[in-house]
Structures are given as C-alpha cells and as structure tokens.
mmCIF file of C-alpha atoms in Angstrom:
data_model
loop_
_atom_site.group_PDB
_atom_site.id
_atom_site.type_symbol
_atom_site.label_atom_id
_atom_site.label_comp_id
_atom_site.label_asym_id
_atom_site.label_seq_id
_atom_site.Cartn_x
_atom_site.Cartn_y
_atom_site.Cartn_z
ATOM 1 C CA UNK E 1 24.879 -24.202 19.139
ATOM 2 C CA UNK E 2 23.967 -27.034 21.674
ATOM 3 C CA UNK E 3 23.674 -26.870 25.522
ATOM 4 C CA UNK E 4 22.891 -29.936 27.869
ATOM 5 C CA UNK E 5 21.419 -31.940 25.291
ATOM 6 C CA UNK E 6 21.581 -35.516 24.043
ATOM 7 C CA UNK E 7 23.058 -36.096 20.781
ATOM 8 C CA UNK E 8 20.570 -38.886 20.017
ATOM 9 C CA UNK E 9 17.979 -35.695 19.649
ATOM 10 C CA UNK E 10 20.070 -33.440 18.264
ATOM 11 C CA UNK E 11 20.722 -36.161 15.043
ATOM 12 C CA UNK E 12 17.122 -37.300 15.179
ATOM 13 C CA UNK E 13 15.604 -34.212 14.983
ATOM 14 C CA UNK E 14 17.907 -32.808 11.715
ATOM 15 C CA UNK E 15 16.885 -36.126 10.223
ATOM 16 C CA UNK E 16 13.638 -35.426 10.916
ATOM 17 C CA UNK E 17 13.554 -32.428 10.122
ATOM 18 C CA UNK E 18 15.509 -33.009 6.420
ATOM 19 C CA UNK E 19 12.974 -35.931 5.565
ATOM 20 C CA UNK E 20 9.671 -33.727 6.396
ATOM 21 C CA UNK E 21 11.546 -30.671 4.058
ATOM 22 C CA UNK E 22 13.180 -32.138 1.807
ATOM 23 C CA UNK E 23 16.673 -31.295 2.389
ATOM 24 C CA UNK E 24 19.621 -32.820 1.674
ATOM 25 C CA UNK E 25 21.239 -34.543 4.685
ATOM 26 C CA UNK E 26 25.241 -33.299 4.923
ATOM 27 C CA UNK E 27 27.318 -34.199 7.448
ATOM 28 C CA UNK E 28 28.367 -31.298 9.991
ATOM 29 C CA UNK E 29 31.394 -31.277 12.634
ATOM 30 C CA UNK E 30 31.370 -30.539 15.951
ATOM 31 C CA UNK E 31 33.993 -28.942 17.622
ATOM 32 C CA UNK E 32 34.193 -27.200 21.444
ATOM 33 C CA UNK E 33 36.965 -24.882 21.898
ATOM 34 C CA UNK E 34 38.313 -25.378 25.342
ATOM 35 C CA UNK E 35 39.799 -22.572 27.626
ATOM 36 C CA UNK E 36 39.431 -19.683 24.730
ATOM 37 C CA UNK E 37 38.120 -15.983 26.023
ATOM 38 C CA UNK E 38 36.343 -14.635 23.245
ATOM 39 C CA UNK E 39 35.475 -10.951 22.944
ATOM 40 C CA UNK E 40 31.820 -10.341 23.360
ATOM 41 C CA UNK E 41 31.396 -8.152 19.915
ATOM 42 C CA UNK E 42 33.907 -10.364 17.951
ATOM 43 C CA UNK E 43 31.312 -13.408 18.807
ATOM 44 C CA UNK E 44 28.648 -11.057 18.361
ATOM 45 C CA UNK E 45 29.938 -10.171 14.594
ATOM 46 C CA UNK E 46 30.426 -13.942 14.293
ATOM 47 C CA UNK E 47 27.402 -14.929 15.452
ATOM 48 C CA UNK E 48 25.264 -12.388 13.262
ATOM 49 C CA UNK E 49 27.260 -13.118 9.988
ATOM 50 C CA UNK E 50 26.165 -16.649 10.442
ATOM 51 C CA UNK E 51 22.706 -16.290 10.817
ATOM 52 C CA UNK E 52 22.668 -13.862 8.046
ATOM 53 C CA UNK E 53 24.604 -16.006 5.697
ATOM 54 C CA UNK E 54 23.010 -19.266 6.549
ATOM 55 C CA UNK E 55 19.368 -17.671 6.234
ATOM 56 C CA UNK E 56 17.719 -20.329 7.866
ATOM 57 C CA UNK E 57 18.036 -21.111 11.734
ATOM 58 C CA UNK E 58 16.773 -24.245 13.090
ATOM 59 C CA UNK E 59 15.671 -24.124 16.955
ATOM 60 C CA UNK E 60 15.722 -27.431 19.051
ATOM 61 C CA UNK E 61 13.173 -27.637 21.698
ATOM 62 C CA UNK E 62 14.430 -30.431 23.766
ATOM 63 C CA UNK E 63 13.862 -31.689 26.801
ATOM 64 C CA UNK E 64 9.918 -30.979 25.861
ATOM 65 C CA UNK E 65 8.849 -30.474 29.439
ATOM 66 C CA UNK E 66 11.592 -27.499 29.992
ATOM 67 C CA UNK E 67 13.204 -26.179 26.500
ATOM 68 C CA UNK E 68 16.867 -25.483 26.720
ATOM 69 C CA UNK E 69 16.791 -22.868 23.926
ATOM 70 C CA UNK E 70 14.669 -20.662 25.588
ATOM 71 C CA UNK E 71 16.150 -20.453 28.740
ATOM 72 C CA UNK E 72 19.326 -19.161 27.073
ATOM 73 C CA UNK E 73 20.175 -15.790 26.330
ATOM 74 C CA UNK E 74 21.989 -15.998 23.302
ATOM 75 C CA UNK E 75 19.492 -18.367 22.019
ATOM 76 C CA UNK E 76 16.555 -15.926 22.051
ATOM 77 C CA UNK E 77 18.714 -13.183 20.866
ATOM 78 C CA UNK E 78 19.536 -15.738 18.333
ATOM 79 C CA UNK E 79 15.621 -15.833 17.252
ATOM 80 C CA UNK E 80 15.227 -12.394 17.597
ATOM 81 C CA UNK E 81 18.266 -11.857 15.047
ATOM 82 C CA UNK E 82 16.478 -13.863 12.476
ATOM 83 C CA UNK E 83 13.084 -12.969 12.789
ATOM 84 C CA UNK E 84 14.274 -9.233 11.588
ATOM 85 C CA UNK E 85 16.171 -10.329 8.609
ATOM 86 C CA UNK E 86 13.443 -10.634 5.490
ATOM 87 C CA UNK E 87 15.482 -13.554 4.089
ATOM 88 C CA UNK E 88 16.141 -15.258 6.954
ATOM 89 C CA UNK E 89 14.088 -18.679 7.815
ATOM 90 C CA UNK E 90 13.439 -19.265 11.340
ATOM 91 C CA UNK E 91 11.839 -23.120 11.936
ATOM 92 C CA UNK E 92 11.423 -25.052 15.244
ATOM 93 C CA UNK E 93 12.138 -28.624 15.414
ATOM 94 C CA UNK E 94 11.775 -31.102 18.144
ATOM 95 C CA UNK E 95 13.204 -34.355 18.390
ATOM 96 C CA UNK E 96 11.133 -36.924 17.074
ATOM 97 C CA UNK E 97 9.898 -39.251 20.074
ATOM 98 C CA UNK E 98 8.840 -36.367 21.935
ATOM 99 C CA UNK E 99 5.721 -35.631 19.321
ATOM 100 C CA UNK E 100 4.024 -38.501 20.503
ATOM 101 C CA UNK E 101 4.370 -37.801 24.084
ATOM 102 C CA UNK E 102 1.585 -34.322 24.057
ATOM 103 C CA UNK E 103 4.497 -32.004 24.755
ATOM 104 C CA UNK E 104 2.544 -29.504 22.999
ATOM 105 C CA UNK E 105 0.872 -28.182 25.779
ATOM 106 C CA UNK E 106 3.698 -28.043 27.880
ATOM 107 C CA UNK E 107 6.015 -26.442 25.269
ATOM 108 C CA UNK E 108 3.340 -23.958 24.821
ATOM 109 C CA UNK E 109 2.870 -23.003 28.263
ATOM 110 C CA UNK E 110 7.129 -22.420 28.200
ATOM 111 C CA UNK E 111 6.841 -20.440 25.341
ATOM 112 C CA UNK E 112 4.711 -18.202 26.989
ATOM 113 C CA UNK E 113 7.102 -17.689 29.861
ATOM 114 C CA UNK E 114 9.746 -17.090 27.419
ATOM 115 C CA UNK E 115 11.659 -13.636 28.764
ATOM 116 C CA UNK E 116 15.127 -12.484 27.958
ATOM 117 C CA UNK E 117 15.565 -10.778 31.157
ATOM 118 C CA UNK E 118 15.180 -14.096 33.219
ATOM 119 C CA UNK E 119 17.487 -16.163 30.348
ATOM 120 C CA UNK E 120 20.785 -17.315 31.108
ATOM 121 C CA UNK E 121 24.153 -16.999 29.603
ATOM 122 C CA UNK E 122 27.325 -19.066 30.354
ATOM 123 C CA UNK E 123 29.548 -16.125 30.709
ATOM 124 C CA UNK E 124 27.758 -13.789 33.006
ATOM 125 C CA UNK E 125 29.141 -10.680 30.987
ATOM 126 C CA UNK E 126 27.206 -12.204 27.775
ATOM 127 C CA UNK E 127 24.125 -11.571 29.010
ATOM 128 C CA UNK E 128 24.569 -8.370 30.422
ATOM 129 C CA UNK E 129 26.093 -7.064 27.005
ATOM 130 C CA UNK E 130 22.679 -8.540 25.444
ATOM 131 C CA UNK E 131 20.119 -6.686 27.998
ATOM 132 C CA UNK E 132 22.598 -3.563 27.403
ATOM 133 C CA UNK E 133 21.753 -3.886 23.430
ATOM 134 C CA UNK E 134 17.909 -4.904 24.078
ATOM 135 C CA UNK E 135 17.687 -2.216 26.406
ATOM 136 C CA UNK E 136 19.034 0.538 24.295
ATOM 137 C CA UNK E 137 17.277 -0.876 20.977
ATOM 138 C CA UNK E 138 13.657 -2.123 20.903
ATOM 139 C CA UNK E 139 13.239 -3.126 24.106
ATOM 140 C CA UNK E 140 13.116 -6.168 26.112
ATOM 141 C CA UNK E 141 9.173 -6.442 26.078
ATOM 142 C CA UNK E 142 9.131 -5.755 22.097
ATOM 143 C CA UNK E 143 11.817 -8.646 21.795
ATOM 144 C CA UNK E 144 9.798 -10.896 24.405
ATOM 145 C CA UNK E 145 6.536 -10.763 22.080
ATOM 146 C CA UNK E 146 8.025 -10.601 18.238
ATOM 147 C CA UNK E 147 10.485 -14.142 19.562
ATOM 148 C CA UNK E 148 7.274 -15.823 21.842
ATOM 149 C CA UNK E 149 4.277 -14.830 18.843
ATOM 150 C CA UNK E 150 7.259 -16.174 16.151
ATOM 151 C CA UNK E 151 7.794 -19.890 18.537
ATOM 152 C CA UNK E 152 4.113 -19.935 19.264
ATOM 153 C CA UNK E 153 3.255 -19.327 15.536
ATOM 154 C CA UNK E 154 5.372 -22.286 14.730
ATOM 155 C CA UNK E 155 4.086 -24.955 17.619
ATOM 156 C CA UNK E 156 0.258 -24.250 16.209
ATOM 157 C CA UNK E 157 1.068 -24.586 12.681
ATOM 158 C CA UNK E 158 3.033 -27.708 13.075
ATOM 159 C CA UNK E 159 0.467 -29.524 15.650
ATOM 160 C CA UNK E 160 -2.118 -29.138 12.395
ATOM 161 C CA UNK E 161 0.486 -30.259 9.839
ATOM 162 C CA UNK E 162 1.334 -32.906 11.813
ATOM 163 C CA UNK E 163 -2.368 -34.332 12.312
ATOM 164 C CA UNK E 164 -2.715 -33.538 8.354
ATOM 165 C CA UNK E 165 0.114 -35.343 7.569
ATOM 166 C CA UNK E 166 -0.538 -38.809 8.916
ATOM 167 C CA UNK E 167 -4.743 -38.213 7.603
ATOM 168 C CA UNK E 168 -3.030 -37.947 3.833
ATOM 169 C CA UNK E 169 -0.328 -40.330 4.455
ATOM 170 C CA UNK E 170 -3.460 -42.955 5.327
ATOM 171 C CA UNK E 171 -2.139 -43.290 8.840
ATOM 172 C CA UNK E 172 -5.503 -41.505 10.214
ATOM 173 C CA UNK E 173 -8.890 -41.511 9.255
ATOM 174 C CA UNK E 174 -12.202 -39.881 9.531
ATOM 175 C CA UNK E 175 -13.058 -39.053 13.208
ATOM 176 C CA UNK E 176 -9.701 -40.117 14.527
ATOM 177 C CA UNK E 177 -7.258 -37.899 12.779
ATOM 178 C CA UNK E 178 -9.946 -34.846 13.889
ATOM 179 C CA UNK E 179 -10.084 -36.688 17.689
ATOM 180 C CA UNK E 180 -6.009 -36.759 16.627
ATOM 181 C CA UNK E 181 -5.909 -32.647 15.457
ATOM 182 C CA UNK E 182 -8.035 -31.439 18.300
ATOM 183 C CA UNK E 183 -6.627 -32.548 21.884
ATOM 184 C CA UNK E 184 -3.019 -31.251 20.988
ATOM 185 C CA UNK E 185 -4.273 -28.168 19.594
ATOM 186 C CA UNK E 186 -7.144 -27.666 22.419
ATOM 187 C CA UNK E 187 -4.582 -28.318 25.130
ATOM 188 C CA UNK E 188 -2.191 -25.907 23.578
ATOM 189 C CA UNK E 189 -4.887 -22.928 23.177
ATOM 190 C CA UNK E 190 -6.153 -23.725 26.692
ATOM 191 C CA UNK E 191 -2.432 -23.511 28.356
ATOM 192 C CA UNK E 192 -2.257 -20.470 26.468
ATOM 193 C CA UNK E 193 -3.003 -17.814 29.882
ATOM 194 C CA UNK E 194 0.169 -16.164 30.214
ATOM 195 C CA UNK E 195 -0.496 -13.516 27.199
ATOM 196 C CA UNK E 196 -3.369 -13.408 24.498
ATOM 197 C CA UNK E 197 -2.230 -13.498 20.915
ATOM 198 C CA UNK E 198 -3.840 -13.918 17.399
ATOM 199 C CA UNK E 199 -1.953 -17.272 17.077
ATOM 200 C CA UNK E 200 -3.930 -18.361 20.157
ATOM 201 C CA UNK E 201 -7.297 -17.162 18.758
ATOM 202 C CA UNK E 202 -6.455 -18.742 15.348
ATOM 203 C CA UNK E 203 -5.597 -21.741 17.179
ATOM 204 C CA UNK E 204 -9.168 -21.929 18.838
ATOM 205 C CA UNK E 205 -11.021 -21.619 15.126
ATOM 206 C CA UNK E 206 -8.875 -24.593 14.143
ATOM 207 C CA UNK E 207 -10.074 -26.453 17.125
ATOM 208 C CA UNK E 208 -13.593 -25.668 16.611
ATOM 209 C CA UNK E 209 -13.779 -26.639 13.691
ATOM 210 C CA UNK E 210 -12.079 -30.181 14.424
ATOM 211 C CA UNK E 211 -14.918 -30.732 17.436
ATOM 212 C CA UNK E 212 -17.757 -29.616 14.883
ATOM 213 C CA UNK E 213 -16.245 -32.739 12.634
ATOM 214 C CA UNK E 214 -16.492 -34.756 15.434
ATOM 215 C CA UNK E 215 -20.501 -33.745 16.146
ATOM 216 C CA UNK E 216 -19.703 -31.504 19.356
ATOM 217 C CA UNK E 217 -21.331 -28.929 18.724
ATOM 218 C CA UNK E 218 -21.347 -27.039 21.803
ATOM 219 C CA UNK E 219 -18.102 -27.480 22.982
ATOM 220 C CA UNK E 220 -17.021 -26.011 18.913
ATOM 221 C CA UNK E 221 -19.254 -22.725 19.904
ATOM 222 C CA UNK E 222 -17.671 -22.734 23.140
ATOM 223 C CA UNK E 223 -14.145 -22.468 21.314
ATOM 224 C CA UNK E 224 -15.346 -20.491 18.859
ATOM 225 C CA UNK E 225 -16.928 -17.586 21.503
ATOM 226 C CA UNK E 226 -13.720 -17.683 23.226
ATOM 227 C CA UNK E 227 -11.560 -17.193 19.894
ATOM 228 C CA UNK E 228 -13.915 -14.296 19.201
ATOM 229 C CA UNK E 229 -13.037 -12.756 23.185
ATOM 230 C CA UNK E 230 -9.488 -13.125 22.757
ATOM 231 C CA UNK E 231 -9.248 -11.143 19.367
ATOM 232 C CA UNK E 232 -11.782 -9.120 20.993
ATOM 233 C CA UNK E 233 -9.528 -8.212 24.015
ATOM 234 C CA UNK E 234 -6.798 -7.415 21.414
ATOM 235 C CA UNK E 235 -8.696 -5.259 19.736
ATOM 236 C CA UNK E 236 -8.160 -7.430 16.636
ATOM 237 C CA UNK E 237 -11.878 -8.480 15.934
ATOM 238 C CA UNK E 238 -12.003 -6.423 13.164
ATOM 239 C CA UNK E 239 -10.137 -8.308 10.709
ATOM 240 C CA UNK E 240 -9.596 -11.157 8.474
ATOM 241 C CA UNK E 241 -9.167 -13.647 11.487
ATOM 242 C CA UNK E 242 -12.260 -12.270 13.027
ATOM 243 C CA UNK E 243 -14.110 -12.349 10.135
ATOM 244 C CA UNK E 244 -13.265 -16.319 9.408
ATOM 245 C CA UNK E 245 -13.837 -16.972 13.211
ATOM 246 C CA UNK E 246 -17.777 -15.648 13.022
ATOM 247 C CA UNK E 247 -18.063 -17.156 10.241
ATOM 248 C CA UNK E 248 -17.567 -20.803 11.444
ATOM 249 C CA UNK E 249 -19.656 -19.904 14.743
ATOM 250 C CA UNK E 250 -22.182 -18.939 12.659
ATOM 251 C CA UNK E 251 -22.049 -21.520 10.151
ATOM 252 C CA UNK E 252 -22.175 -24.387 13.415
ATOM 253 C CA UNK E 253 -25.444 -22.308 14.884
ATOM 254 C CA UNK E 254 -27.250 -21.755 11.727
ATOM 255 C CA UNK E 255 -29.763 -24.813 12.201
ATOM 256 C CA UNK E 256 -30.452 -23.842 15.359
ATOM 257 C CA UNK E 257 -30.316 -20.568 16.123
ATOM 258 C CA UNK E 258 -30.538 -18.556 13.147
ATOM 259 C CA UNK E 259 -31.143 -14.927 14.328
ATOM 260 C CA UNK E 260 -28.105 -15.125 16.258
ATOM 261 C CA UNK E 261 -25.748 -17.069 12.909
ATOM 262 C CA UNK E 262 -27.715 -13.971 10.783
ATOM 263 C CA UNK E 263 -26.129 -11.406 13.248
ATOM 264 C CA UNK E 264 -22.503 -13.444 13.405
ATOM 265 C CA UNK E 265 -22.927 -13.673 9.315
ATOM 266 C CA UNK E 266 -23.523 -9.831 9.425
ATOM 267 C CA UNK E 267 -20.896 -8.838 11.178
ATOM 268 C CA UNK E 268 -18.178 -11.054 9.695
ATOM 269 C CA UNK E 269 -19.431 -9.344 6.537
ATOM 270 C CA UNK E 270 -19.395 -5.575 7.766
ATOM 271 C CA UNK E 271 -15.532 -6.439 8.935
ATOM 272 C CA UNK E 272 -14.638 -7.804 5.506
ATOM 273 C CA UNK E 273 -15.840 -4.550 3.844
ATOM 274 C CA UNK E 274 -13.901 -2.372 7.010
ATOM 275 C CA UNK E 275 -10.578 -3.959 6.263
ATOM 276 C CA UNK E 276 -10.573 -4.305 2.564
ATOM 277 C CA UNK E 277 -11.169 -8.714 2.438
ATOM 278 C CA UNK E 278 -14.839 -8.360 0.392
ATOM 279 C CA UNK E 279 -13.396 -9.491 -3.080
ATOM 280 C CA UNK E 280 -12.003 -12.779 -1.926
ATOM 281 C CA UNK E 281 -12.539 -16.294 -2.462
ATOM 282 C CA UNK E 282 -12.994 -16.422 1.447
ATOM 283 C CA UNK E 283 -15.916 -13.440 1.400
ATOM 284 C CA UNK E 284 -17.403 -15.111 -1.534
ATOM 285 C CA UNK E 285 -17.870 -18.436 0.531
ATOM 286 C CA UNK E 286 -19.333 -16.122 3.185
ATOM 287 C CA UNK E 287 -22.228 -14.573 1.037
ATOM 288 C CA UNK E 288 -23.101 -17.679 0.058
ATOM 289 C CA UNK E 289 -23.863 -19.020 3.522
ATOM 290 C CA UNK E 290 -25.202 -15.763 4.650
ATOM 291 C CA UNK E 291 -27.703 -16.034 1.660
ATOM 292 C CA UNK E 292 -28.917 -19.441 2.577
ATOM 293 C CA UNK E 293 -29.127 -18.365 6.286
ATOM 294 C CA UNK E 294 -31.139 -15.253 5.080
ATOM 295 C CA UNK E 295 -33.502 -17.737 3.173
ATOM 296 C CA UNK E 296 -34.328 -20.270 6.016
ATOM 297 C CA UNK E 297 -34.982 -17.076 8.112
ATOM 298 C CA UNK E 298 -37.916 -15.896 5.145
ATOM 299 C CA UNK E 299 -35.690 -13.201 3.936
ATOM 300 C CA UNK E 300 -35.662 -13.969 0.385
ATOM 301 C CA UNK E 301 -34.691 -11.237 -1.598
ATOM 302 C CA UNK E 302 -31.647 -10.223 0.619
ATOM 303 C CA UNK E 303 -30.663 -14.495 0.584
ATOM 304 C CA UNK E 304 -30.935 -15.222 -3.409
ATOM 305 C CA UNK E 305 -29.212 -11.679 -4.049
ATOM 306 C CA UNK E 306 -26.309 -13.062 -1.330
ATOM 307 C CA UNK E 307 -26.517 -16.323 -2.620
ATOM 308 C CA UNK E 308 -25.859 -14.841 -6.082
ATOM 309 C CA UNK E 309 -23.070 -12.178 -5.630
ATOM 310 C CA UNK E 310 -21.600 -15.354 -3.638
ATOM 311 C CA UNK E 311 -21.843 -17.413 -6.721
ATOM 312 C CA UNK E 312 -20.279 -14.661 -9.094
ATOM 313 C CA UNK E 313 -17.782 -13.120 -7.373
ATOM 314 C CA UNK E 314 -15.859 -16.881 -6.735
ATOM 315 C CA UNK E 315 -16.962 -17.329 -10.607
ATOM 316 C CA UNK E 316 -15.172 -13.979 -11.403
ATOM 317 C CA UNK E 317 -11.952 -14.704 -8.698
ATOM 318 C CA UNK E 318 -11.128 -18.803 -9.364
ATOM 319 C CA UNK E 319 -12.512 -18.100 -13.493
ATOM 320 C CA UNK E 320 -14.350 -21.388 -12.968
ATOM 321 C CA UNK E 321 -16.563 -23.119 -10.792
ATOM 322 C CA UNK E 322 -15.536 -27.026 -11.294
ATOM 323 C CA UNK E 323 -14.068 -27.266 -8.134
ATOM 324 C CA UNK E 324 -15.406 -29.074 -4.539
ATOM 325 C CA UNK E 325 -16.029 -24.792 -3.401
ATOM 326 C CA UNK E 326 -17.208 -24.108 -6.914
ATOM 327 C CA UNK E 327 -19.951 -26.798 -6.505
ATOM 328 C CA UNK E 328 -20.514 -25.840 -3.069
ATOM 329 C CA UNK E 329 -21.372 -22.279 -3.540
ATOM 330 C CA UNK E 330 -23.814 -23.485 -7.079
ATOM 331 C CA UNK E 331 -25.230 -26.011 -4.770
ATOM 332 C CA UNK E 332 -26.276 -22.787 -1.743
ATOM 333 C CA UNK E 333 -27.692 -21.085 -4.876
ATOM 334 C CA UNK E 334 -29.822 -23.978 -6.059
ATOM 335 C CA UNK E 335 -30.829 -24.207 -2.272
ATOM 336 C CA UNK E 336 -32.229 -20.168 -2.268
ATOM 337 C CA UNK E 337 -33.853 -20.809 -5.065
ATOM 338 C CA UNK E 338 -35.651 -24.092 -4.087
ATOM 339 C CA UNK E 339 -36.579 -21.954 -0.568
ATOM 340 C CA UNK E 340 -37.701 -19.104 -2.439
ATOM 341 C CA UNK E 341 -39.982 -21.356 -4.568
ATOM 342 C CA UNK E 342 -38.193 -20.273 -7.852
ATOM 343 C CA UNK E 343 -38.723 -23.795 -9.822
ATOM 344 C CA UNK E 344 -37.166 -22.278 -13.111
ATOM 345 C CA UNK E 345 -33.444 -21.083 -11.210
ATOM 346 C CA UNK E 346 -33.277 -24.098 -8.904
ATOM 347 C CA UNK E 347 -33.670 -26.917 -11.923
ATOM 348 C CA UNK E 348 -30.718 -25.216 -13.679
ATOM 349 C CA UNK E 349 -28.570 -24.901 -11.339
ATOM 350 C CA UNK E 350 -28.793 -28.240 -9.735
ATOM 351 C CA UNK E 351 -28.161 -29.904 -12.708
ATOM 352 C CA UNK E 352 -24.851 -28.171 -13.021
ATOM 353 C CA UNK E 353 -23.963 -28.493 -10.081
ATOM 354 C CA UNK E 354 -24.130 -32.318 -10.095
ATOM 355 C CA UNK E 355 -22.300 -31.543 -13.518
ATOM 356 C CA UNK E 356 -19.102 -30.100 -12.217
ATOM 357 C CA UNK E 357 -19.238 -32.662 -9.315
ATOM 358 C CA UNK E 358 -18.510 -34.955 -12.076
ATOM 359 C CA UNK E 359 -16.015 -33.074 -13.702
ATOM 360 C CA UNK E 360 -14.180 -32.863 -9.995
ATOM 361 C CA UNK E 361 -14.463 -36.609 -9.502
ATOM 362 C CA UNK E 362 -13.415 -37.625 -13.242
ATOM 363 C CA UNK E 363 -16.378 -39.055 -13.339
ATOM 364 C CA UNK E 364 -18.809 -39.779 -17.028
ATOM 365 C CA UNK E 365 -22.368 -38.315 -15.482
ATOM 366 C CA UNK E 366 -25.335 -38.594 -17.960
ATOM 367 C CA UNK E 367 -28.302 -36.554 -16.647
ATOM 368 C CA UNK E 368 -31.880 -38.199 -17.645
#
C-alpha cells in the first residue's frame, strides 16, 4: 500500500532491501482502482488474508523527517495485524539515501509519537471502524506500545547492523566505524523522551560500549547509569538486560573504582541467579571478571574460586575453550592466580592459553 510517496524510494528501498536479505527481486504491478466504494469488512477480510498469507510485511518509512506509514491508520493497524501472527515477519525499510542523512534520530523521535487515535484514514469511516475494533479489543494504548516497542526494536537493531556491516565489508575501521555506531545510536537513545522502553535501555549499553572503544570513559558510565535508570524506572532491572548493562559499567570502572565495579559485579550476579540466566555463556563471562575484580581488591579466595567456576562452567556450556572467549576467560584465571601469588596454577594456565590463541589464529606456536 503506498500514500504520497515517490516511486524512486519505493523501488530503491525493495532493492535495497532484497540485496541486504537475500531475496529474489520479482517484479510487482501496481494498480489504483478509481471511483470503487469498498465495504469496510470486505477490505478488512482482504486486507488480513494478505498479511496472513504473505507472512512478511515490509514498512516504508519515507519522507525520514515525517513517516507516512505511521501517520496512517490502516498502516499501524497493518503492523499491529502482523506483530500478533507467530509466522508473520514484520521488517522496516527505508529508502536508501536517507541512511546517510542521520534520520535516525528523527525517525525515532516519530516513532515515539506514533498513536492510532491521532492517525489518519482516507475514508473517514475507515478509521472510525478501526478505533471501534481497537476500542472493543486490546485497547488503543496496548496497540500504541506492542506497534511503537516493535518499529523502535527495528530502528536500533538496524542502526548497529548497519555500522557492522560496512566495519566487515572493510568500508570502516577501528575508531571510525565505533565514532560511525555511536552518534546514530546515541542520538536515537537520547531523542528517546516520549516513553521509556527496554529497546531504549538496550540501546544505551550498545552505545556505551562503542564510547568505551573510543577511550571515553566517562561519557560510557554516563550511558551506562542512565541505561541502568531507565530499566530501573520500568521495573525491569532485574533481568537479563540489567544484568549485561552492570556488567559493562562495571567492567569500564573496575581500574578505577573497584568497590563500586565489586558492588555492580554483585548485583548483576544476584539478578542472574533471581531470573534463572546463571548457567550461561554470558554469566560465565561475568564470574570471570568478577573474580579478577575480587583479586585486585585482596579478596583472593572469593576471586580464584569466581575466576574458576567462570572458567568451567563456559568449559562445560561451549565443550571447549579454543575460542577468542575461551582464551579470555583462561587468560582472567591465569591473572587470579598470578595476583594470588599461586606460581604453580598461573604457569599452566598461561601457557594454554597462548596455546588455544594459536589454535584460534591457525597459527604453528612452539612454546620454549
């Protein structure tokens, strides 16, 4: 369905869109039936049936300033209709000059203003059969936040993916694809005031960690405290997100303020165990760095033993430790064990962990 906008975007951004999937470019025909009444429910049935038996809606978000789609009633509907079908794929494209223009601030802040009260509707009876069905189903503020966390969900993902792409493709390196990643994303989370949301706070970790690449330090603790308040606001803290966001605070402040990282490492660990994430690859990586923390606060026996269940519990999870977090985690290990003073563990496991470092890189390594 298309509304006010320029066919140049509308081809551009299925082209786009095919070539970043993968799928296979068919030509489609437009047609605009002139002077025909339709029935409300026999579109309706029409328009549901497709969705359903397409199972994959695409939504254009053009001009990027001022989205048509979500000013229009059927549109959201539209989203809301696939968003509640399990098999149905709901992906937002936008046409491909406009990604290099920072819309994504802007299209965040319209997101956020997304309502299906205020939409409009080219037949003024459309929309009032809509609200009537809204109104007398889930509601026009359920339907407001599943369609705006669903868009917003999208625009944070793909402002990552995009950065990622062109630092794999070769287009970006080092500090600039981070510098690249982090003032689209930042500039998104900021504009972000009209509701909270867990995409927003998730959004914030993902910045933080971009300015920690690029050595700012206090501005990524900044982010970081304010993706903590957001969850915290939501009542959310106590999750999986929560847990990953202390975690990367306290990683960032554990050279400098360590009681405070030893608290945030805490924490993050008492919420894994609350919400059932302990025996993960992602709570393994966090007793690790807890355990070195521990140790360069003097807390040995609480560090190696962290260190160690760390070590084991990724061992026992991946079935093998030859990989870049494999090495990592031996590496924290040897680390306790040199703080501790424990000359017979740390030799050992140095010297495999320049072993498997080898192994990663393909490389011959012959230890002397």
């Amino acid at each position: 369905y298309s509304w006010c906008y320029l066919v140049t975007d509308i081809v551009t951004s299925l082209v786009h869109h095919c070539q970043n999937w993968g799928r296979e470019e068919l030509r489609s025909l437009a047609a605009q039936a002139l002077g025909i009444n339709v029935p409300f429910e026999e579109f309706r049935e029409a328009f549901e049936v497709r969705v359903r038996g397409i199972k994959h809606v695409l939504a254009l978000m053009a001009p990027w300033d001022q989205p048509v789609y979500v000013s229009r009633v059927w549109c959201v509907f539209e989203v809301f209709t696939a968003v509640n079908d399990a098999e149905c794929e709901l992906t937002v494209i936008l046409p491909p000059k406009e990604m290099d223009t920072g819309a994504e601030g802007y299209l965040w802040s319209s997101l956020e203003q997304l309502d299906v009260q205020t939409a409009e509707a080219s037949v003024a009876a459309d929309k009032d059969n809509i609200l009537r069905i809204v109104a007398q189903g889930v509601g026009f503020d359920y339907l407001n936040q599943v369609v705006r966390q669903q868009l917003l969900r999208w625009l944070a993902e793909s402002a990552w993916r995009e950065a990622l792409q062109q630092f794999s493709t070769g287009d970006l390196f080092g500090d600039t694809a981070a510098e690249i990643g982090a003032q689209p994303l930042s500039s998104c989370a900021r504009a972000a005031a009209a509701s909270e949301s867990e995409e927003k706070a998730n959004l914030l970790r993902v910045v933080g960690q971009n300015l920690e690449y690029l050595h700012r330090g206090e501005e990524a603790a900044e982010v970081y405290a304010e993706a903590c308040s957001v969850l915290e606001r939501l009542g959310k803290l106590e999750s999986h997100d929560g847990a990953a966001i202390l975690t990367s605070w306290a990683l960032l402040e554990q050279d400098e303020k360590i009681e405070e990282a030893l608290q945030q490492f805490r924490r993050a660990w008492t919420i894994r165990i609350s919400c059932g994430s302990h025996n993960t690859l992602d709570a393994a990586d966090l007793l690790s760095m807890m355990g070195v923390a521990e140790c360069k606060a003097g807390l040995m026996e609480p560090g190696l033993r962290h260190a160690t269940e760390g070590y084991e519990l990724r061992q026992r999870l991946e079935g093998r430790l030859a990989t870049p977090y494999g090495a990592t985690l031996m590496q924290n290990l040897g680390r306790c064990c040199w703080l501790a003073g424990d000359d017979q563990k740390f030799g050992p496991h140095v010297v495999r962990d320049v072993v498997f470092l080898g192994e990663i890189l393909g490389m011959g390594i012959y230890l002397m």
